[in-house]
XYZ file of C-alpha atoms in Angstrom:
674
model
C -26.186 64.180 71.639
C -26.149 65.257 75.294
C -24.481 61.963 76.297
C -21.821 62.435 73.637
C -21.105 65.964 74.819
C -20.825 64.786 78.431
C -18.557 61.960 77.295
C -16.097 64.375 75.615
C -16.245 66.759 78.546
C -15.342 63.879 80.866
C -12.513 62.776 78.607
C -11.183 66.345 78.339
C -11.349 66.889 82.079
C -9.551 63.624 82.695
C -6.852 64.562 80.220
C -6.394 67.932 81.879
C -6.145 66.307 85.292
C -3.719 63.648 84.073
C -1.609 66.241 82.234
C -1.537 68.493 85.251
C -0.550 65.576 87.438
C 2.247 64.594 85.088
C 3.445 68.191 84.899
C 3.375 68.528 88.660
C 5.177 65.217 89.090
C 7.763 66.224 86.494
C 8.225 69.580 88.214
C 8.598 67.876 91.581
C 11.186 65.468 90.200
C 13.106 68.292 88.518
C 12.930 70.406 91.674
C 14.164 67.500 93.780
C 17.017 66.865 91.341
C 17.822 70.566 91.140
C 18.020 70.713 94.923
C 20.832 68.152 94.847
C 22.937 70.474 92.690
C 25.123 73.216 94.193
C 23.815 76.769 94.423
C 25.486 78.677 91.611
C 25.097 82.007 93.385
C 28.037 81.147 95.662
C 30.374 80.674 92.722
C 32.271 83.891 93.442
C 33.615 82.269 96.634
C 35.098 79.306 94.770
C 38.586 78.184 95.737
C 40.532 75.244 94.417
C 41.626 72.566 96.929
C 44.867 73.351 98.732
C 44.728 77.113 98.212
C 45.630 79.448 101.061
C 45.855 83.226 101.193
C 48.124 84.798 103.797
C 47.192 88.332 104.790
C 49.046 90.957 106.799
C 47.372 92.423 109.861
C 45.829 95.189 107.724
C 44.473 92.758 105.104
C 47.245 93.264 102.536
C 48.137 90.055 100.690
C 51.495 88.575 101.700
C 51.302 85.402 99.615
C 48.869 83.069 97.872
C 49.680 79.377 98.090
C 48.470 76.566 95.847
C 46.460 76.771 92.576
C 44.888 80.111 93.442
C 43.534 82.911 91.281
C 45.908 85.600 92.458
C 44.035 88.551 91.025
C 40.379 88.712 90.017
C 38.735 91.195 87.700
C 35.872 93.009 89.379
C 32.334 92.782 87.936
C 31.860 95.018 84.912
C 35.598 95.572 84.417
C 36.318 92.785 81.893
C 37.615 94.329 78.624
C 35.290 93.819 75.629
C 38.166 92.692 73.401
C 39.002 89.864 75.801
C 35.384 88.720 76.038
C 35.096 88.661 72.253
C 38.317 86.664 71.913
C 37.186 83.972 74.359
C 33.660 83.755 72.917
C 35.089 83.322 69.403
C 37.582 80.721 70.606
C 35.473 78.708 73.031
C 31.735 79.298 72.543
C 30.641 81.319 69.502
C 26.901 80.792 70.313
C 27.378 81.764 73.983
C 24.580 84.345 73.941
C 22.153 82.028 72.064
C 22.079 78.819 74.161
C 20.816 78.016 77.655
C 23.930 76.293 78.939
C 24.229 73.372 76.488
C 24.676 74.070 72.762
C 23.167 71.188 70.760
C 24.017 72.926 67.475
C 27.585 73.189 68.659
C 27.620 69.507 69.598
C 26.412 68.539 66.142
C 28.923 70.813 64.434
C 31.792 69.404 66.493
C 30.763 65.797 65.781
C 30.598 66.394 62.011
C 33.969 68.174 61.921
C 35.721 65.608 64.076
C 34.382 62.744 61.955
C 35.562 64.446 58.765
C 38.990 65.146 60.241
C 39.307 61.668 61.718
C 40.413 63.200 65.033
C 39.145 65.449 67.808
C 39.615 68.935 66.380
C 36.799 70.800 68.110
C 35.168 70.530 71.522
C 31.482 70.957 72.260
C 31.491 72.158 75.876
C 30.113 75.645 76.296
C 31.705 78.291 78.492
C 28.907 77.638 80.989
C 29.701 73.914 81.046
C 33.412 74.596 81.464
C 32.685 76.885 84.409
C 30.441 74.250 86.005
C 33.140 71.622 85.548
C 35.889 73.858 86.963
C 33.964 74.926 90.032
C 31.770 71.961 90.945
C 33.060 68.807 89.236
C 36.204 66.835 88.470
C 37.892 66.418 85.109
C 36.856 62.748 84.832
C 35.654 61.751 81.353
C 32.538 59.763 82.297
C 28.887 59.830 81.196
C 27.799 60.616 84.762
C 30.061 63.636 84.971
C 28.858 64.924 81.582
C 25.212 64.619 82.661
C 25.895 66.481 85.900
C 27.824 69.086 83.936
C 24.855 69.673 81.628
C 22.413 69.896 84.550
C 24.680 72.357 86.347
C 25.059 74.427 83.199
C 21.296 74.806 82.974
C 21.161 75.825 86.622
C 23.950 78.360 86.169
C 22.043 79.920 83.280
C 18.919 80.202 85.452
C 20.682 81.747 88.450
C 23.317 83.982 86.799
C 23.338 86.417 83.903
C 25.431 85.769 80.824
C 27.865 88.500 81.839
C 28.265 87.006 85.311
C 28.948 83.565 83.848
C 31.525 84.909 81.411
C 33.308 86.999 84.053
C 33.484 84.119 86.530
C 34.795 81.805 83.815
C 37.534 84.276 82.906
C 38.505 84.614 86.579
C 38.890 80.851 87.132
C 39.966 79.216 83.846
C 43.468 77.726 83.939
C 45.716 79.333 81.343
C 49.088 77.667 81.955
C 52.267 78.749 83.763
C 50.475 78.760 87.147
C 48.066 81.408 85.833
C 44.515 80.881 87.049
C 42.291 83.434 85.370
C 42.761 86.136 82.773
C 44.375 88.714 85.061
C 47.031 86.206 86.126
C 47.717 85.205 82.504
C 48.016 88.816 81.333
C 50.649 89.383 84.007
C 52.528 86.075 83.604
C 52.887 86.274 79.819
C 52.987 90.017 79.130
C 53.484 91.806 82.490
C 50.249 93.659 81.808
C 46.838 94.176 83.343
C 43.833 92.895 81.308
C 42.854 96.377 80.118
C 46.344 96.827 78.639
C 46.175 93.753 76.365
C 46.136 94.357 72.613
C 44.356 92.201 70.037
C 47.133 89.692 69.389
C 47.797 89.232 73.118
C 44.113 88.700 73.922
C 43.828 86.173 71.071
C 46.885 84.274 72.258
C 45.524 83.937 75.807
C 42.060 83.002 74.504
C 43.596 80.102 72.606
C 45.089 78.465 75.695
C 42.158 76.757 77.553
C 41.969 73.504 75.489
C 45.578 72.585 76.387
C 47.304 75.290 78.465
C 50.562 73.425 78.987
C 50.840 72.514 75.296
C 49.844 75.862 73.793
C 51.794 77.949 76.324
C 54.046 80.415 74.473
C 56.670 79.851 77.151
C 56.820 76.151 76.213
C 55.833 75.916 72.530
C 55.946 79.348 70.880
C 55.252 77.925 67.380
C 52.104 76.141 68.544
C 51.055 79.257 70.442
C 51.332 81.322 67.234
C 49.340 78.726 65.308
C 46.639 78.675 67.956
C 46.577 82.500 68.041
C 45.937 82.526 64.290
C 42.953 80.193 64.692
C 41.414 82.504 67.302
C 41.966 85.560 65.119
C 40.249 83.788 62.198
C 37.241 82.995 64.372
C 37.074 86.569 65.659
C 37.042 87.785 62.039
C 34.301 85.275 61.099
C 32.219 86.414 64.075
C 32.522 90.035 62.963
C 34.427 91.123 66.066
C 37.406 92.399 64.022
C 38.078 93.345 60.418
C 40.189 91.370 57.974
C 42.951 93.979 58.101
C 43.005 93.915 61.907
C 43.236 90.129 61.836
C 46.059 90.182 59.306
C 48.025 92.783 61.226
C 47.668 90.803 64.476
C 48.682 87.539 62.744
C 51.913 89.117 61.517
C 52.857 90.443 64.956
C 55.593 88.673 66.984
C 54.790 87.113 70.337
C 56.554 89.909 72.207
C 56.439 88.086 75.544
C 57.452 89.729 78.815
C 57.231 86.862 81.325
C 56.734 87.617 85.009
C 56.289 85.598 88.184
C 52.602 85.339 89.172
C 51.576 87.996 91.651
C 51.777 86.899 95.288
C 53.527 83.705 94.160
C 56.538 84.608 96.304
C 56.085 85.760 99.860
C 56.650 89.402 100.784
C 57.997 88.147 104.120
C 59.349 84.640 103.472
C 60.982 84.039 106.863
C 57.740 84.957 108.596
C 55.477 82.917 106.309
C 57.704 79.859 106.693
C 57.104 80.164 110.447
C 53.348 80.507 109.830
C 53.419 77.276 107.811
C 54.964 75.502 110.799
C 52.159 76.718 113.089
C 49.204 75.803 110.877
C 49.238 72.008 111.510
C 48.958 72.775 115.237
C 45.776 74.808 114.692
C 43.935 73.012 111.865
C 43.177 69.428 110.880
C 44.691 67.928 107.705
C 41.210 68.012 106.152
C 40.866 71.743 106.817
C 44.267 72.413 105.297
C 43.495 70.338 102.210
C 40.033 71.720 101.421
C 41.510 75.045 100.374
C 40.057 78.511 100.336
C 41.654 79.424 103.651
C 42.245 83.082 104.425
C 44.745 83.538 107.211
C 45.070 86.977 108.748
C 48.487 87.075 110.327
C 50.040 89.361 112.907
C 52.606 90.773 110.482
C 52.897 94.492 109.851
C 54.170 94.372 106.287
C 55.350 97.971 106.278
C 57.395 97.428 109.453
C 58.729 94.186 108.013
C 60.123 96.029 105.002
C 61.678 98.663 107.244
C 63.258 96.009 109.460
C 64.672 94.183 106.436
C 66.287 97.408 105.255
C 67.785 98.020 108.712
C 69.343 94.545 108.769
C 70.861 94.978 105.325
C 72.139 98.463 106.085
C 73.509 98.102 109.616
C 74.750 94.493 109.892
C 78.496 95.063 110.533
C 81.204 93.454 108.420
C 78.760 91.533 106.230
C 77.324 89.590 109.163
C 73.865 88.041 109.052
C 71.097 89.731 110.992
C 67.753 89.125 112.692
C 65.001 91.424 113.917
C 61.967 90.122 115.807
C 59.322 92.475 117.145
C 56.292 91.400 119.196
C 53.568 92.917 121.336
C 53.997 91.893 124.985
C 50.293 91.869 125.830
C 49.118 89.722 122.928
C 52.171 87.748 121.810
C 51.538 88.914 118.247
C 54.754 88.958 116.234
C 54.686 92.115 114.134
C 58.089 91.673 112.481
C 60.284 88.664 111.757
C 63.403 89.102 109.654
C 65.310 85.823 109.729
C 68.254 86.852 107.566
C 69.447 89.203 104.874
C 68.275 87.288 101.814
C 65.797 84.401 101.754
C 66.682 83.423 98.198
C 70.303 82.892 99.283
C 69.504 81.089 102.521
C 66.140 79.779 103.702
C 67.499 79.113 107.194
C 65.361 81.153 109.583
C 67.816 82.521 112.120
C 64.965 83.963 114.185
C 63.321 80.621 114.957
C 65.898 77.965 114.049
C 69.260 79.516 114.841
C 70.650 78.602 118.258
C 73.046 81.327 119.401
C 74.717 82.238 122.646
C 72.603 85.035 124.171
C 75.564 86.514 126.037
C 74.578 89.003 128.693
C 70.968 89.174 127.552
C 70.642 85.937 129.550
C 71.311 87.933 132.722
C 67.618 88.739 132.729
C 66.976 85.383 134.392
C 69.476 85.384 137.302
C 68.573 89.002 138.071
C 64.829 88.343 137.974
C 65.299 85.220 140.122
C 67.354 87.256 142.597
C 64.693 89.982 142.888
C 62.027 87.319 143.309
C 64.119 85.670 146.044
C 64.404 88.861 148.075
C 67.508 90.571 146.693
C 66.980 94.309 146.181
C 68.388 96.507 143.399
C 70.270 98.476 146.084
C 71.935 95.433 147.629
C 75.714 95.623 147.372
C 77.919 92.947 145.812
C 81.671 92.768 145.444
C 82.848 92.876 141.861
C 86.344 91.418 141.754
C 88.245 88.679 139.908
C 86.951 85.331 141.154
C 86.845 81.709 140.099
C 84.315 78.955 140.664
C 85.961 75.509 140.470
C 88.216 76.628 137.662
C 85.698 78.831 135.897
C 86.917 82.434 135.970
C 84.565 84.933 134.326
C 86.009 88.275 133.337
C 84.512 91.716 132.901
C 85.130 93.733 129.774
C 88.675 95.057 129.745
C 89.354 93.281 133.069
C 87.753 96.249 134.793
C 86.276 95.614 138.257
C 84.231 98.002 140.377
C 84.624 96.581 143.886
C 81.519 97.284 145.953
C 78.581 97.889 143.592
C 74.791 97.697 143.757
C 72.871 95.023 141.912
C 71.266 97.676 139.684
C 74.614 99.197 138.724
C 76.056 95.745 138.088
C 73.322 95.121 135.512
C 73.738 98.601 134.042
C 77.442 97.900 133.476
C 76.846 94.240 132.570
C 79.307 92.877 135.147
C 79.835 89.172 134.735
C 81.138 88.297 138.192
C 77.993 89.621 139.872
C 75.719 87.625 137.557
C 77.643 84.456 138.393
C 77.523 85.283 142.120
C 73.728 85.313 141.964
C 73.786 81.586 141.290
C 75.365 81.136 144.716
C 73.120 83.770 146.275
C 69.750 82.331 145.227
C 70.661 78.947 143.709
C 70.578 77.355 140.279
C 67.078 76.006 140.801
C 65.549 79.462 141.254
C 67.261 80.786 138.119
C 66.388 77.781 135.971
C 62.793 77.880 137.226
C 62.531 81.586 136.358
C 63.937 80.966 132.885
C 61.530 78.056 132.342
C 58.542 80.193 133.297
C 59.705 82.777 130.798
C 59.877 80.166 128.020
C 63.604 79.371 128.184
C 65.076 75.934 128.823
C 61.901 73.885 128.468
C 62.775 72.187 125.178
C 66.550 72.387 125.658
C 67.181 71.937 129.399
C 69.554 74.226 131.258
C 72.280 72.545 133.288
C 73.651 73.698 136.634
C 76.860 75.194 135.312
C 78.193 78.555 136.440
C 78.638 79.888 132.868
C 74.860 79.604 132.468
C 74.373 83.019 134.121
C 76.136 84.874 131.318
C 74.646 83.091 128.338
C 76.497 79.846 127.797
C 73.323 78.004 126.749
C 72.261 78.837 123.206
C 68.763 80.147 122.524
C 66.704 81.352 119.579
C 66.070 85.037 119.032
C 62.316 84.439 119.111
C 62.430 82.730 122.513
C 64.582 85.466 124.023
C 62.260 88.132 122.596
C 59.256 86.436 124.204
C 61.019 86.305 127.579
C 61.802 90.029 127.524
C 58.262 90.741 126.305
C 56.888 88.955 129.369
C 58.910 91.259 131.637
C 57.627 94.295 129.713
C 54.130 92.830 130.202
C 54.635 93.034 133.986
C 55.437 89.372 134.333
C 52.739 87.783 132.175
C 54.178 85.477 129.515
C 52.238 85.167 126.255
C 53.434 82.624 123.716
C 54.578 84.213 120.418
C 51.825 83.974 117.837
C 51.808 84.628 114.086
C 48.086 84.287 113.394
C 45.137 86.489 114.282
C 42.320 84.646 112.544
C 41.646 81.861 110.060
C 38.555 81.825 107.861
C 37.287 78.873 105.835
C 36.077 78.725 102.212
C 32.677 80.162 103.103
C 34.145 83.039 105.087
C 33.377 81.422 108.442
C 35.855 81.816 111.289
C 37.433 78.444 112.087
C 40.174 79.706 114.433
C 40.570 82.967 116.309
C 43.392 84.086 118.565
C 40.957 85.955 120.797
C 38.930 82.795 121.390
C 41.337 79.921 120.797
C 44.760 81.509 121.321
C 47.073 81.632 124.306
C 45.650 83.823 127.067
C 48.983 84.237 128.813
C 50.143 83.077 132.230
C 51.844 84.643 135.202
C 55.576 83.918 134.941
C 56.982 86.313 137.537
C 55.306 88.663 140.000
C 54.427 92.119 138.692
C 56.653 93.874 141.240
C 59.581 91.708 140.167
C 58.918 92.653 136.529
C 58.593 96.321 137.491
C 61.939 96.219 139.303
C 63.563 94.552 136.297
C 62.129 97.148 133.902
C 63.450 99.920 136.167
C 66.936 98.387 136.093
C 66.784 97.691 132.348
C 65.908 101.336 131.686
C 69.123 102.325 133.481
C 71.054 100.064 131.079
C 69.872 102.327 128.251
C 70.060 105.707 129.984
C 73.541 105.236 131.411
C 74.927 101.796 130.667
C 75.913 99.506 127.820
C 72.673 100.078 125.887
C 73.043 103.802 125.350
C 72.960 103.478 121.555
C 69.332 102.326 121.802
C 67.995 105.502 123.405
C 64.861 107.042 121.904
C 64.381 110.766 122.169
C 60.763 110.805 123.346
C 60.119 107.736 125.481
C 61.718 105.265 127.887
C 63.413 102.075 126.724
C 64.141 99.041 128.871
C 66.710 96.726 127.344
C 69.912 94.747 127.543
C 72.948 94.238 125.354
C 74.599 90.868 124.887
C 77.921 89.770 123.404
C 79.197 86.212 123.352
C 82.807 85.030 123.476
C 84.891 86.674 120.783
C 81.929 88.907 119.828
C 80.523 86.026 117.816
C 76.992 87.145 118.713
C 75.867 90.761 119.027
C 72.516 91.354 120.719
C 70.198 94.030 121.899
C 66.718 93.244 123.214
C 64.684 96.260 124.228
C 61.124 97.256 124.996
C 58.844 100.200 125.099
C 55.730 99.283 127.113
C 53.788 98.269 123.991
C 56.478 96.556 121.885
C 59.526 94.355 122.437
C 62.157 94.128 119.698
C 65.302 92.015 119.477
C 68.241 92.551 117.135
C 70.996 89.994 116.560
C 74.057 90.094 114.314
C 76.575 87.311 113.694
C 78.084 84.914 111.188
C 76.492 81.584 110.321
C 79.867 79.883 110.719
C 80.217 81.314 114.237
C 83.243 83.423 113.336
C 84.219 86.434 115.416
C 82.591 89.674 114.290
C 85.309 92.049 115.597
C 82.486 94.350 116.662
C 80.305 95.032 119.726
C 76.704 94.804 120.862
C 76.412 98.557 120.432
C 75.956 97.829 116.720
C 72.826 95.844 117.565
C 71.599 98.572 119.928
C 72.080 101.215 117.239
C 70.220 99.120 114.645
C 67.443 98.653 117.217
C 67.068 102.421 117.555
C 67.100 102.897 113.762
C 64.198 100.474 113.411
C 62.227 101.673 116.431
C 62.550 105.312 115.395
C 60.524 104.433 112.298
C 57.692 102.606 114.097
C 57.432 104.063 117.602
C 54.990 106.816 116.634
C 52.342 104.153 116.054
C 52.126 103.926 119.854
C 51.344 106.580 122.424
C 54.188 107.578 124.713
C 53.905 105.521 127.889
C 56.110 105.065 130.932
C 56.932 101.830 132.643
C 55.574 101.420 136.180
C 57.640 103.115 138.876
C 60.270 101.221 140.799
C 58.421 99.178 143.434
C 59.146 99.093 147.160
C 60.395 95.547 147.659
C 60.062 93.863 151.029
C 60.578 90.209 150.240
C 62.335 87.855 152.661
C 65.587 86.549 151.277
C 65.472 82.980 150.001
C 68.800 81.250 149.587
C 69.726 78.190 147.551
C 67.836 74.952 148.076
C 69.481 72.043 149.860
C 69.861 70.377 146.476
C 71.674 73.453 145.152
C 73.967 73.629 148.162
C 74.822 69.956 147.827
C 75.514 70.364 144.133
C 77.902 73.297 144.587
C 79.742 71.937 147.637
C 83.459 72.076 146.936
C 83.046 74.779 144.310
C 83.274 77.902 146.452
C 84.686 80.975 144.738
C 88.433 81.521 144.869
C 90.979 83.893 143.457
C 92.145 83.282 139.877
C 95.012 80.962 139.236
C 93.498 77.538 138.855
C 93.286 77.910 135.109
C 90.694 76.411 132.804
C 87.166 77.513 131.995
C 84.933 74.511 132.442
C 82.958 74.295 135.644
C 82.678 70.734 136.994
C 80.521 70.549 140.129
C 81.390 67.851 142.631
C 79.353 66.034 145.215
C 81.136 65.122 148.414
C 83.431 62.133 147.811
C 82.296 61.779 144.219
C 84.076 61.888 140.910
C 83.481 64.886 138.648
C 80.004 64.868 137.114
C 77.439 67.391 135.856
C 74.771 68.335 138.347
C 71.932 67.698 135.874
C 71.674 65.532 132.766
C 71.511 68.671 130.610
C 74.468 69.030 128.243
C 77.279 71.355 129.198
C 77.380 74.659 127.308
C 79.696 74.749 124.313
C 81.706 77.807 125.358
C 82.616 79.093 128.795
C 84.669 82.221 128.215
C 82.950 85.268 129.628
C 81.194 87.545 127.162
C 82.325 91.125 126.826
C 79.578 93.701 126.549
C 81.932 96.643 126.642
C 81.785 99.850 128.615
C 78.746 102.132 128.852
C 77.920 103.626 125.476
C 77.323 107.302 124.887
C 73.947 108.216 123.408
C 75.765 109.790 120.448
C 77.261 106.437 119.451
C 77.435 105.788 115.725
C 78.372 102.366 114.340
C 81.431 101.477 112.360
C 81.053 101.710 108.578
C 79.582 98.549 107.088
C 82.296 96.603 105.305
């Protein structure tokens, strides 16, 4: 009897030990398998591959690219009617299963066999969410097993309400609508809380085949599918028979709209951002999606600048405004034209235009750097250089005049003289350091000094910004920071961006800013005056007033304005129009910065450096003469040689001197826009 009792005790103990071992082993296997599955708690950060969100500097959304959910519903804000519609349509036992509904599978199999076709699916809302976020759409046994395992894990880690809300934020509902909020807007121009019963039922019927059931594509099928959802809602007790009947008899009443953030709020700027991204990120980083790019754009300023271009561009010309911070290179505004939908050509970054007298920045800066002082006197009179005869506006000449006054009055003959005074090499080198002429080389032609070589508005803005930054050039930048799918910083301007480089000495920049301020206070840039702070800037007008420029700075911001026709026709206007538009824009944004003065005019004591031997050899035989030789093209000669260009750079397209016009009174008002 005792032996028998001991025998059963031994057997029982062994069974307990074996059972415990099996349970522990099973738990270990399940834990190991579970560890290979993604953590469902990070589901709120899900992004589809190829999605990118572009943000303004203050975090406001500019555009969402790719298959992105453009607007999510916050936790606890999902309307009850919508939840009931989707549960009735997609997973009527949602609150009763643990991720996989075996009763639902059996019901679907029986119905599909009876119908002889697939009429009902068996995937739960939890399974659909797992498939959308973590898996592909492949129809394989392996994928289905992973889907089931993930569904169980989702149910363990998230509440039912969290699962349902995440599903409704990510499910594709046709017409580029990812999530309920997007669908409500795309189909009905409504927010989710504004949807009525028939609208909620229609959207809830879309997930099985969004492109087929879309009311924008197949309205009859959409109505049929809506009726099925309403029937299921009635069967589930969510609505009454009379409510269902009334909703079934209602018309579609669609009010289609473009998905929110589908189009860019600043398309010229975002097209430039897209060009910069491949230089900062790998193809793999761009493809993975979920990128959040905080740009430099001030969206409010951008809208103001766009309005200024449309309002003040004279005679239906096109217009550009670019505004950037000198110390950081951050481009705060980029208007590349009047209407992006009419023309996607970005005139700020792609348009090559003659800069006119705004190019004088470079010969003047080179002259100051080479020892010429603002007080040094030049002779302003009609002169020719090997057949090239620049003219001042209205054929007005001042005789003896200081360098500073020559810039203030935008005298062309003095600017051309500086090429003899300090040499082409010094001027070209200065321009190169300030970002001009590196991609499109400048040739040693006398018309260069007054803007014969075409430039982009962005490049010219950056050059003037460097002078405002006391000689430190910072490359224009559109991006502040890029974060990856997990919110991690993968590129930062502060760490990875351009730190700037010394382009010209600070005292040279200070002297230039002093002279450029005089252009605004008493010269051709008078229309750009601001009532409470100094402005340093320069007008520019190309031959026949085909290009109208003003580029001006306050110490914290440099802004360029350009007007002209795409076909290069004459504008029959003046650069004062651009200066006035500049002031209209800056008046609206200047109060964001404290009033600051530019540094005082420096005491310059630099030894004078003349042209290099190479320059002197290149210009031999091209000494200035009185007018009469005719022609406009400058052809430098070497001794005993046939005519040839000094450098392999192409000759400028036009050689006639630009006309900036006389000094403009501060009370200038532009001509009426035609």
